[in-house]
Every structure is written in C-alpha cells, then in structure tokens.
C-alpha cells in the first residue's frame, strides 16, 4: 500500500468523527459551529448547514475508507487513531469556544 494511503486512513477517521456532532446538532435542530459561520469556526451555523456539513464529512470519510480500505488491524487502528486525536483536539477547541460567550461573536 502506498504511503499516502495511511495518511488518508487517518483523515478518514477524522472526517467520520467530525460528522457526528454536526449530524446530531443538525438533526436536533441546534445551532453549532461550522467552518461556514462568522467568525469562522466560532460563530454558530443553522441546523441545516450542520446537517449538510455532517453528511459531507460522513460521505467523504466513508469514501476514503472504501477507496483505501484498511489492511488488517493496523489500518483500522490508523482510522481509529485519526478519529481519536481529531476528537480530542476538537473537544478542547470547542470546549473553550462554547464556554466563552464573547468568543462566539
């Protein structure tokens, strides 16, 4: 397997994990941060935007897993590690943003 396939598996995990909060907030009718909000990544986007963004992340993550299937347990560990590290980083980031109303603009 080419070296970039491993990076794409890590990216797939990050996309799949990122899909979850956007789909949940979108389906629940809640506003949540997206890259399309103002200020970018801090402001709140409408539920529809969150649902579409979550669906895009889910589709892209699944496409990467399908296009570059993890070879054995090591490949799935990379997908899981990508999701885990991205999830940790985003939980810290959005924990700070959501706890400070002044930062949400």
Coordinates of C-alpha atoms in Angstrom, one line a residue:
X1 CA 0.0 0.0 0.0
X2 CA 1.4 3.5 -0.9
X3 CA 2.4 5.7 2.0
X4 CA -0.3 8.3 1.3
X5 CA -3.0 5.6 1.9
X6 CA -2.0 5.6 5.6
X7 CA -2.5 9.4 5.8
X8 CA -5.9 9.1 4.0
X9 CA -6.9 6.4 6.6
X10 CA -6.1 8.9 9.4
X11 CA -8.0 11.6 7.5
X12 CA -11.0 9.2 7.1
X13 CA -11.1 8.7 10.9
X14 CA -11.0 12.4 11.5
X15 CA -13.9 13.0 9.0
X16 CA -16.0 10.2 10.4
X17 CA -15.6 11.6 14.0
X18 CA -16.3 15.2 12.8
X19 CA -19.5 14.0 11.1
X20 CA -21.1 13.0 14.5
X21 CA -21.6 16.4 16.2
X22 CA -22.7 18.1 13.1
X23 CA -25.3 15.4 12.2
X24 CA -26.5 15.3 15.8
X25 CA -26.8 19.1 16.1
X26 CA -28.4 19.3 12.7
X27 CA -31.0 16.6 13.4
X28 CA -31.7 18.1 16.8
X29 CA -32.4 21.5 15.4
X30 CA -29.5 23.1 17.3
X31 CA -27.1 25.7 16.1
X32 CA -23.4 24.7 16.2
X33 CA -20.0 25.9 14.9
X34 CA -19.0 25.1 11.3
X35 CA -16.3 26.5 9.0
X36 CA -19.1 28.5 7.3
X37 CA -20.1 30.5 10.4
X38 CA -19.0 34.1 11.1
X39 CA -16.5 34.2 12.7
X40 CA -15.2 31.1 11.1
X41 CA -15.3 28.1 13.3
X42 CA -16.5 30.1 16.3
X43 CA -19.9 31.5 15.3
X44 CA -23.0 29.3 15.2
X45 CA -24.4 27.9 11.9
X46 CA -28.1 26.9 11.4
X47 CA -29.1 23.3 11.9
X48 CA -29.5 22.7 8.1
X49 CA -25.9 23.8 7.5
X50 CA -24.7 21.5 10.3
X51 CA -26.6 18.5 8.9
X52 CA -25.3 19.1 5.4
X53 CA -21.7 19.6 6.7
X54 CA -22.0 16.4 8.8
X55 CA -23.4 14.4 5.8
X56 CA -20.5 15.7 3.7
X57 CA -18.0 14.6 6.3
X58 CA -19.6 11.2 6.7
X59 CA -19.7 10.6 2.9
X60 CA -16.0 11.8 2.5
X61 CA -14.9 9.6 5.4
X62 CA -16.7 6.5 4.0
X63 CA -15.4 7.2 0.5
X64 CA -11.8 7.3 1.9
X65 CA -12.3 4.0 3.8
X66 CA -13.9 2.4 0.7
X67 CA -11.2 3.8 -1.7
X68 CA -8.3 2.9 0.6
X69 CA -9.6 0.0 2.7
X70 CA -7.6 -0.5 5.9
X71 CA -5.4 -3.6 5.5
X72 CA -5.9 -5.6 8.7
X73 CA -5.9 -4.4 12.2
X74 CA -3.1 -1.8 11.7
X75 CA -5.1 0.0 9.1
X76 CA -8.2 0.2 11.4
X77 CA -6.0 1.4 14.2
X78 CA -4.9 4.3 12.0
X79 CA -8.6 5.1 11.2
X80 CA -9.4 5.0 14.9
X81 CA -6.3 7.0 15.9
X82 CA -7.2 9.7 13.4
X83 CA -10.6 9.9 14.8
X84 CA -9.4 9.8 18.4
X85 CA -6.7 12.5 18.0
X86 CA -9.1 14.8 16.0
X87 CA -11.8 14.3 18.5
X88 CA -9.5 15.2 21.4
X89 CA -8.3 18.4 19.6
X90 CA -11.8 19.5 18.7
X91 CA -13.3 18.8 22.1
X92 CA -10.6 21.1 23.6
X93 CA -11.1 23.7 21.0
X94 CA -14.9 23.8 21.1
X95 CA -14.9 23.5 24.9
X96 CA -13.0 26.8 25.1
X97 CA -15.2 28.4 22.4
X98 CA -18.5 27.3 23.9
X99 CA -17.6 28.3 27.4
X100 CA -16.8 31.9 26.5
X101 CA -19.9 33.6 25.0
X102 CA -17.7 36.6 24.0
X103 CA -15.8 34.4 21.5
X104 CA -18.9 33.4 19.7
X105 CA -19.5 36.9 18.3

